[in-house]
Tab-separated table of C-alpha atoms in Angstrom:
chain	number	residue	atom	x	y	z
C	1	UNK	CA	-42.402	-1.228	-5.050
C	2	UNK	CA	-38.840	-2.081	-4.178
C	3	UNK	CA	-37.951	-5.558	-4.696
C	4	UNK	CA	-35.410	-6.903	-1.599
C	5	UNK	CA	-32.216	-7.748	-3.529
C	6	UNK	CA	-30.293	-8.475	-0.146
C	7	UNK	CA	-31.026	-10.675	2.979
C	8	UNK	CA	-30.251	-8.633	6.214
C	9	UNK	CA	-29.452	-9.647	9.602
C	10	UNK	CA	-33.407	-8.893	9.990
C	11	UNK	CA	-34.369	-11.658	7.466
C	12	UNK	CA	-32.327	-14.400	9.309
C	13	UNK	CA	-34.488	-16.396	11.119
C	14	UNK	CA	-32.773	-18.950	13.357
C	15	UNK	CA	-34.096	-22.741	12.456
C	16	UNK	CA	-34.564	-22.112	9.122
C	17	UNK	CA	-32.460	-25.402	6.597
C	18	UNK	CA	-30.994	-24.389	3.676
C	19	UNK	CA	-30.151	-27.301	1.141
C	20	UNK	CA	-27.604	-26.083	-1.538
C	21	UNK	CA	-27.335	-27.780	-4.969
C	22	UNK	CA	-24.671	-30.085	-5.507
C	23	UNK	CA	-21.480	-30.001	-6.864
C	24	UNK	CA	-19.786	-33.516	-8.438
C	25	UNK	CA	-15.613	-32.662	-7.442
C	26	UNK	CA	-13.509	-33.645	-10.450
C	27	UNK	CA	-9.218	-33.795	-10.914
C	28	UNK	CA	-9.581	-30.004	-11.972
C	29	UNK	CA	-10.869	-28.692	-8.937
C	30	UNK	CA	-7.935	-30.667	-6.691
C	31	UNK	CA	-4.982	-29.873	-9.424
C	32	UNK	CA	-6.644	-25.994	-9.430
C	33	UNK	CA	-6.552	-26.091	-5.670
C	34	UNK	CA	-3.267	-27.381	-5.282
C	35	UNK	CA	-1.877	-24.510	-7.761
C	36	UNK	CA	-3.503	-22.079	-5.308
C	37	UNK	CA	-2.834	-23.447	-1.803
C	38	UNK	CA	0.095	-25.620	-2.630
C	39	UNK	CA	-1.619	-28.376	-0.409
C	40	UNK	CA	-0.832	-31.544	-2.268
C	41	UNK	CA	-2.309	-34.974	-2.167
C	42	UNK	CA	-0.780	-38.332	-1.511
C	43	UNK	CA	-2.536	-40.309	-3.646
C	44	UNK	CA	-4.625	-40.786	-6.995
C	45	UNK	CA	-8.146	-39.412	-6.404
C	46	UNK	CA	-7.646	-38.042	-3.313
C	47	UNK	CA	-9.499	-34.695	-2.128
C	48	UNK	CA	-7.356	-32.197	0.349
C	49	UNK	CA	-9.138	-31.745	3.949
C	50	UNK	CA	-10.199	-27.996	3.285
C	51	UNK	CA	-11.766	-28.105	-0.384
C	52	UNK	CA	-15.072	-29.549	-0.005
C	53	UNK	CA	-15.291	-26.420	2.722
C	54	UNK	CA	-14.317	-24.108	0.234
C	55	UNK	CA	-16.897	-25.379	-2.495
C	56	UNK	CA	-19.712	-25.254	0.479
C	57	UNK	CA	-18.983	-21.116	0.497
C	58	UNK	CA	-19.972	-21.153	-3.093
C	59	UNK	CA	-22.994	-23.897	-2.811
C	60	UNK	CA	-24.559	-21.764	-0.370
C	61	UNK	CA	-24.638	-18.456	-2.988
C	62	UNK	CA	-26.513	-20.868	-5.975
C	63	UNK	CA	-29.904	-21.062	-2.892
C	64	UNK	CA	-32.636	-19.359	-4.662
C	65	UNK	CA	-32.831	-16.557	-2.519
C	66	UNK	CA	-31.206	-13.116	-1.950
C	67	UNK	CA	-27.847	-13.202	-1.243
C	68	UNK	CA	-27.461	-12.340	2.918
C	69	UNK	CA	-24.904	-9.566	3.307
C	70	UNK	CA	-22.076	-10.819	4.928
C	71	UNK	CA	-19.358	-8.147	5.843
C	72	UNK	CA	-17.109	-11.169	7.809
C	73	UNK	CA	-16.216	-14.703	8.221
C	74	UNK	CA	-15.583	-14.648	12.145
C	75	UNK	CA	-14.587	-18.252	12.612
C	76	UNK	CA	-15.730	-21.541	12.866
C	77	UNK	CA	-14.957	-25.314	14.843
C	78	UNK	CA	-14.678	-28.018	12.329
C	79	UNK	CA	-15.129	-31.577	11.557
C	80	UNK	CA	-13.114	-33.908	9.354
C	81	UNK	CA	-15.901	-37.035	9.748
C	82	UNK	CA	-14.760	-38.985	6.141
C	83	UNK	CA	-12.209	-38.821	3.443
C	84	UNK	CA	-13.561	-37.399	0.174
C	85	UNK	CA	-12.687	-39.126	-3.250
C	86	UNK	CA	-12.167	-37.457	-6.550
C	87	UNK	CA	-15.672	-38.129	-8.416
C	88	UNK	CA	-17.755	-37.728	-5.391
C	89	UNK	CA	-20.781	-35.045	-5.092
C	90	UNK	CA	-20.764	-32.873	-2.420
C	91	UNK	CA	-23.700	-30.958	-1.158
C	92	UNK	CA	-24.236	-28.715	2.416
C	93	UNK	CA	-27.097	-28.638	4.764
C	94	UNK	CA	-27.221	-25.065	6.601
C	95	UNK	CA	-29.042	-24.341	9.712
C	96	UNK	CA	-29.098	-21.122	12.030
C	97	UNK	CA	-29.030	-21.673	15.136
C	98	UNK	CA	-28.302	-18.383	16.749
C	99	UNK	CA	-28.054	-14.626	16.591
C	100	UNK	CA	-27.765	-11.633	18.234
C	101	UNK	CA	-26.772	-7.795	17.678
C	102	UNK	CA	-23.193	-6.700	18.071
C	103	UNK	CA	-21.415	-2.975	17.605
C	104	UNK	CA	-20.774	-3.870	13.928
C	105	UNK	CA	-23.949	-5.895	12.984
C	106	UNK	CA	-25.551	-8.757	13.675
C	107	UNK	CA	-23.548	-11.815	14.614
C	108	UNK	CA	-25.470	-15.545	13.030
C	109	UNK	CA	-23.973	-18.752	14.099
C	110	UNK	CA	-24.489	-21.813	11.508
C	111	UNK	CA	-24.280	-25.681	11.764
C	112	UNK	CA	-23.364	-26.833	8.410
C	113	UNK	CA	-23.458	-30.387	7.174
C	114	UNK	CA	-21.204	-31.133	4.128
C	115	UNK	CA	-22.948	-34.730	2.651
C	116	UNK	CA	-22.044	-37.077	0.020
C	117	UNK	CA	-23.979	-38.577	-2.930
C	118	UNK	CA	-24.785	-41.603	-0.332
C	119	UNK	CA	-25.948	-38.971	2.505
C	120	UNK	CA	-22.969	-39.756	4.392
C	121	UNK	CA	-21.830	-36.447	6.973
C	122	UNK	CA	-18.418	-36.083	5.270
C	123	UNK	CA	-17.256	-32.809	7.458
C	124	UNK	CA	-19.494	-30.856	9.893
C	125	UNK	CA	-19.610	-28.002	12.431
C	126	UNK	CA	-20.352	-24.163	13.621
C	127	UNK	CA	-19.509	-21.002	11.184
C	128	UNK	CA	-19.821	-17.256	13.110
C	129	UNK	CA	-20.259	-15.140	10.409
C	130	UNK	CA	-20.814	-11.284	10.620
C	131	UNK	CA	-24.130	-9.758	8.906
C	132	UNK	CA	-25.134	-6.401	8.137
C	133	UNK	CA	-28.175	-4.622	9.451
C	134	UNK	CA	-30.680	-3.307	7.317
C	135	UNK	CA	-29.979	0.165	6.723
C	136	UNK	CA	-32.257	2.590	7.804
C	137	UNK	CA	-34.681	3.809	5.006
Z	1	UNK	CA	2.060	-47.645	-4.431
Z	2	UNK	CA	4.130	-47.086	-1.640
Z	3	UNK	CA	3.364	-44.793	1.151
Z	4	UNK	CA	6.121	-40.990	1.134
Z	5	UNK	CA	8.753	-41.759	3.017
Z	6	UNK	CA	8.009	-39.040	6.083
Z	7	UNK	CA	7.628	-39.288	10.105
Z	8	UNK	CA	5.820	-40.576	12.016
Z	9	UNK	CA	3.871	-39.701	15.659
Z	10	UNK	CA	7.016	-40.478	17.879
Z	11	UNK	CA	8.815	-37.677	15.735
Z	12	UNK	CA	6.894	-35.138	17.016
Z	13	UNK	CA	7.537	-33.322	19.974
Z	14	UNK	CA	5.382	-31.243	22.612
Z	15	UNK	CA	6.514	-27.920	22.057
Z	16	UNK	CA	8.447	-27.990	18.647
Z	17	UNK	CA	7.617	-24.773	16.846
Z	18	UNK	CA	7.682	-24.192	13.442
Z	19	UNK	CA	8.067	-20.902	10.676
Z	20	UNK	CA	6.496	-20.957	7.413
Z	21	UNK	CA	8.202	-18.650	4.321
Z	22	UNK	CA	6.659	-15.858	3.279
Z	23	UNK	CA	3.546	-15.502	0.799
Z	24	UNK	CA	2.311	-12.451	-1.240
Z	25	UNK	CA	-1.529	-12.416	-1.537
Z	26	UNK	CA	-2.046	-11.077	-4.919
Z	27	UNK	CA	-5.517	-10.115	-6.675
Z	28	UNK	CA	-4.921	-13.525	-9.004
Z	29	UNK	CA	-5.020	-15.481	-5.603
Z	30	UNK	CA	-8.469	-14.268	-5.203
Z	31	UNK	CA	-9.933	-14.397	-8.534
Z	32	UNK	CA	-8.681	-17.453	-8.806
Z	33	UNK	CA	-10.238	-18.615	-5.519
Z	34	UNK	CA	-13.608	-17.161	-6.450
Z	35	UNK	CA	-13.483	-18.918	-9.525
Z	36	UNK	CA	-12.572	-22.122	-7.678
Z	37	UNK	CA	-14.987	-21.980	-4.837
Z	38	UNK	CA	-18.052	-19.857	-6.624
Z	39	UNK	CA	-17.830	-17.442	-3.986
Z	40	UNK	CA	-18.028	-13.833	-6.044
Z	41	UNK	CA	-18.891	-12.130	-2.493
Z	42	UNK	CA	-18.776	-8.482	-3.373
Z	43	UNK	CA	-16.372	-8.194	-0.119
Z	44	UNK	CA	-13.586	-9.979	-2.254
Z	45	UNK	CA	-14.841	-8.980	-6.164
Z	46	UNK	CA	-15.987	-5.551	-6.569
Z	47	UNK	CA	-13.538	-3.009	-5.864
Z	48	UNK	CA	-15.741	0.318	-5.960
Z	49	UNK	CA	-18.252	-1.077	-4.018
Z	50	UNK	CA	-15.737	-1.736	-1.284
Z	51	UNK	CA	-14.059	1.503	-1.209
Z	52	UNK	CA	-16.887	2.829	0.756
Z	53	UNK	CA	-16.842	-0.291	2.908
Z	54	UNK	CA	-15.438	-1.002	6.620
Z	55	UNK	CA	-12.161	-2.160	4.557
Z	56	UNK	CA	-11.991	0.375	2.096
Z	57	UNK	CA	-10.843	-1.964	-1.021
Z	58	UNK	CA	-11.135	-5.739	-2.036
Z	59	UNK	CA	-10.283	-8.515	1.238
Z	60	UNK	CA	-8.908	-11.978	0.540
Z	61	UNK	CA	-11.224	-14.723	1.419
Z	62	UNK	CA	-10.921	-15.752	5.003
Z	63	UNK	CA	-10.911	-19.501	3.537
Z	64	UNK	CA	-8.210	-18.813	0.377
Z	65	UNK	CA	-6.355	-17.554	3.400
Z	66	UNK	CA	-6.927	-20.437	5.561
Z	67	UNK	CA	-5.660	-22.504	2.453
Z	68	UNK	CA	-2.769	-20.849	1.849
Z	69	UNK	CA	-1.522	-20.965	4.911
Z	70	UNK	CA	-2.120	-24.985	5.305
Z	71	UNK	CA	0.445	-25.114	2.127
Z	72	UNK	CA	2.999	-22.555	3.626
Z	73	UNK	CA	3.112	-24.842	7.221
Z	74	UNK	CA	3.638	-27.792	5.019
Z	75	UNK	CA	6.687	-26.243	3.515
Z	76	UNK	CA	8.105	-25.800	7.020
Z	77	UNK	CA	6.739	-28.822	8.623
Z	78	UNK	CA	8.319	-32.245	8.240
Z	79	UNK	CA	5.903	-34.362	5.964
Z	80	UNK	CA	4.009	-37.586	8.059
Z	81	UNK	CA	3.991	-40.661	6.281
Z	82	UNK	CA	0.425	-41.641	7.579
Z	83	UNK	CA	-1.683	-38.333	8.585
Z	84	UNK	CA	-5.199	-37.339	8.348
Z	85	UNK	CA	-7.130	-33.642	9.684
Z	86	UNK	CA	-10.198	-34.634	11.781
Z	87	UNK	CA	-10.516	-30.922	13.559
Z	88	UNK	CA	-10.001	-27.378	13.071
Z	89	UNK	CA	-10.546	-24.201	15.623
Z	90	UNK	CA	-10.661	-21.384	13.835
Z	91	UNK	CA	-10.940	-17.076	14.294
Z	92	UNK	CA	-10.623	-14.759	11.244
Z	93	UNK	CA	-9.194	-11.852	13.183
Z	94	UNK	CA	-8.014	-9.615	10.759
Z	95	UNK	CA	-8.528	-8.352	6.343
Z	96	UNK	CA	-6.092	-9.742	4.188
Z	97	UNK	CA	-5.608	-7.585	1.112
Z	98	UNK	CA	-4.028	-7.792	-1.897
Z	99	UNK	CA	-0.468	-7.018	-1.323
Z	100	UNK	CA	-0.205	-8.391	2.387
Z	101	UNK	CA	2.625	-10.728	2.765
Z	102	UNK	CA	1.978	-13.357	5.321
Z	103	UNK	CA	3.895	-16.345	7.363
Z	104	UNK	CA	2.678	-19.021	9.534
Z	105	UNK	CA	3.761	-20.047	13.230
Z	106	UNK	CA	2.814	-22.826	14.741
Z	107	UNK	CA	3.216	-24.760	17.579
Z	108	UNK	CA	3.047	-28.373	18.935
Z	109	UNK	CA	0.655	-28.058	21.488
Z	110	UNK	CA	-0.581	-31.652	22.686
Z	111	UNK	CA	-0.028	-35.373	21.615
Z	112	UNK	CA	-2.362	-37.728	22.915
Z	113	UNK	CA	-3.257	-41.570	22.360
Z	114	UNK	CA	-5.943	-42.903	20.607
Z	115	UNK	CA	-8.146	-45.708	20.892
Z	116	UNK	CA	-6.512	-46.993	17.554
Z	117	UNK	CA	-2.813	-48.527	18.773
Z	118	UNK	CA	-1.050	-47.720	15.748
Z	119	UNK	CA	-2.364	-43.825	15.915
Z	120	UNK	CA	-1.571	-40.721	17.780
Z	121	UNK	CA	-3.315	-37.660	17.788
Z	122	UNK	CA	-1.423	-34.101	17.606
Z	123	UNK	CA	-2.371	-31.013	18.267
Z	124	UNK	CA	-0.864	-27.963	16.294
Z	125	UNK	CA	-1.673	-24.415	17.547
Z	126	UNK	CA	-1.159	-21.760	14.184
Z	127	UNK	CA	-0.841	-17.783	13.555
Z	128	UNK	CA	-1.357	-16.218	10.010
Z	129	UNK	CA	1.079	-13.308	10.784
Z	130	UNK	CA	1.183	-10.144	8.099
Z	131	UNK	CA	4.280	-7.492	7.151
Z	132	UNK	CA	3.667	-5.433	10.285
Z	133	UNK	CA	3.564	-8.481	12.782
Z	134	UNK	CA	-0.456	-8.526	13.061
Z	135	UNK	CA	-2.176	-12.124	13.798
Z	136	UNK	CA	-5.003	-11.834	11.158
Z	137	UNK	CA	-5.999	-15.962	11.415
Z	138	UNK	CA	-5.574	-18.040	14.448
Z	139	UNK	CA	-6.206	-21.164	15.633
Z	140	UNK	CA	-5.422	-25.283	16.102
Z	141	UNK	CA	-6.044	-28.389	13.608
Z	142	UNK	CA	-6.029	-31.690	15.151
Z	143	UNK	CA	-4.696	-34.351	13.171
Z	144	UNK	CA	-4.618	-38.444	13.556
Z	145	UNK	CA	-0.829	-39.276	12.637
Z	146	UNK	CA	0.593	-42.821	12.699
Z	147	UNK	CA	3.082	-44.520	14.852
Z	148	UNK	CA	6.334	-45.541	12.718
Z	149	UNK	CA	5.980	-49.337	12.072
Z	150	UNK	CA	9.281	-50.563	13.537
């Protein structure tokens, strides 16, 4: 018996939430992210815009489950909905709500919730990402 | 503490365009970004599995990318005193791989009141360009920026 190791664009199934764990964001992850990006903050314990997005991408590979192949981030329409604070922990809510077959693979459109420790939407919207098929056996 | 001195939403005009420098991606931009975000995707961490891949080697990831580019427009962009991002459009078009050098254009592209007096909201279209002129990210942030308190 072969055990599935991967999640296709055939194991998708559109409805389905995913809950990631969560991550508390500390001064290390802003000063590490501001050596990287060069995006700076204005004041003491604040969080740049795009972080908490970036820490979602990694939330969503610590879900119990085989990782889906993803060849390509296609794009995605965001939502800044509250400042994040140095101390807070994040978490993201993941929902498909679409997908259909294109030349290259399968295309799977997301809403994804980032939430704080309160359950407060801090930053929302739609992610297109590119799958792979399931190669033929 | 006092607010940085910068500009404020009358400072801004429809149409102003702006040019970022230049930026080298290197592999420690991505191994540092996987670290960061915990996203060890094979597409941007194993480099013989992607040399039979639709790339062919190792691709930035589209949100270090994204990142980077937010700090390069900020080094070409006049600093607002009062600003915050409530939207962002965005289209991966394009692999960045390690050795690309990119720039950023962007563009003024609406200014609009707000409910909130003291606020204005600006639009600013962008372009992730590489070396041989290709658009590999596209798209427009919205941001709430304040009025200057006269």
């Amino acid at each position: 018996m072969t055990v599935t190791r991967e999640y296709y664009f055939e194991d998708i199934e559109v409805g389905k939430v995913l809950e990631t764990p969560a991550i508390t964001i500390t001064e290390a992850h802003v000063a590490m992210f501001t050596g990287l990006s060069e995006v700076r903050v204005s004041e003491p314990h604040a969080v740049q815009d795009l972080l908490p997005l970036c820490l979602s991408s990694g939330l969503g590979w610590r879900i119990p489950q085989p990782p889906t192949v993803i060849l390509a981030f296609m794009g995605f329409d965001w939502s800044f909905m509250k400042p994040v604070r140095v101390g807070d922990t994040i978490r993201s809510s993941s929902r498909t709500v679409a997908k259909r077959l294109i030349k290259e693979g399968g295309v799977v459109i997301e809403d994804r919730r980032i939430l704080n420790q309160r359950g407060e939407i801090i930053q929302a919207g739609k992610l297109t990402l590119l799958v792979a098929r399931r190669p033929a056996e | 503490m006092d607010p940085e001195p910068g500009i404020g939403f009358e400072d801004l005009r429809l149409g102003d365009e702006f040019r970022s420098p230049g930026r080298t991606i290197t592999e420690t931009d991505i191994v540092l970004f996987a670290g960061l975000s915990g996203d060890y995707n094979v597409i941007h961490t194993d480099a013989e599995h992607m040399k039979s891949s639709l790339f062919g080697e190792r691709i930035a990831h589209g949100l270090l990318v994204l990142s980077i580019q937010q700090g390069l427009l900020e080094r070409a962009m006049p600093s607002r005193a009062r600003e915050s991002c409530v939207g962002l459009k965005w289209k991966f078009k394009g692999p960045v791989k390690i050795g690309d050098t990119l720039h950023v254009r962007a563009r003024i592209s609406a200014k609009q009141d707000t409910d909130k007096p003291d606020w204005g909201l600006v639009t600013v279209e962008r372009e992730v360009v590489n070396q041989l002129g290709d658009v590999v990210q596209a798209g427009e942030t919205q941001h709430l920026v304040g009025r200057r308190t006269s």
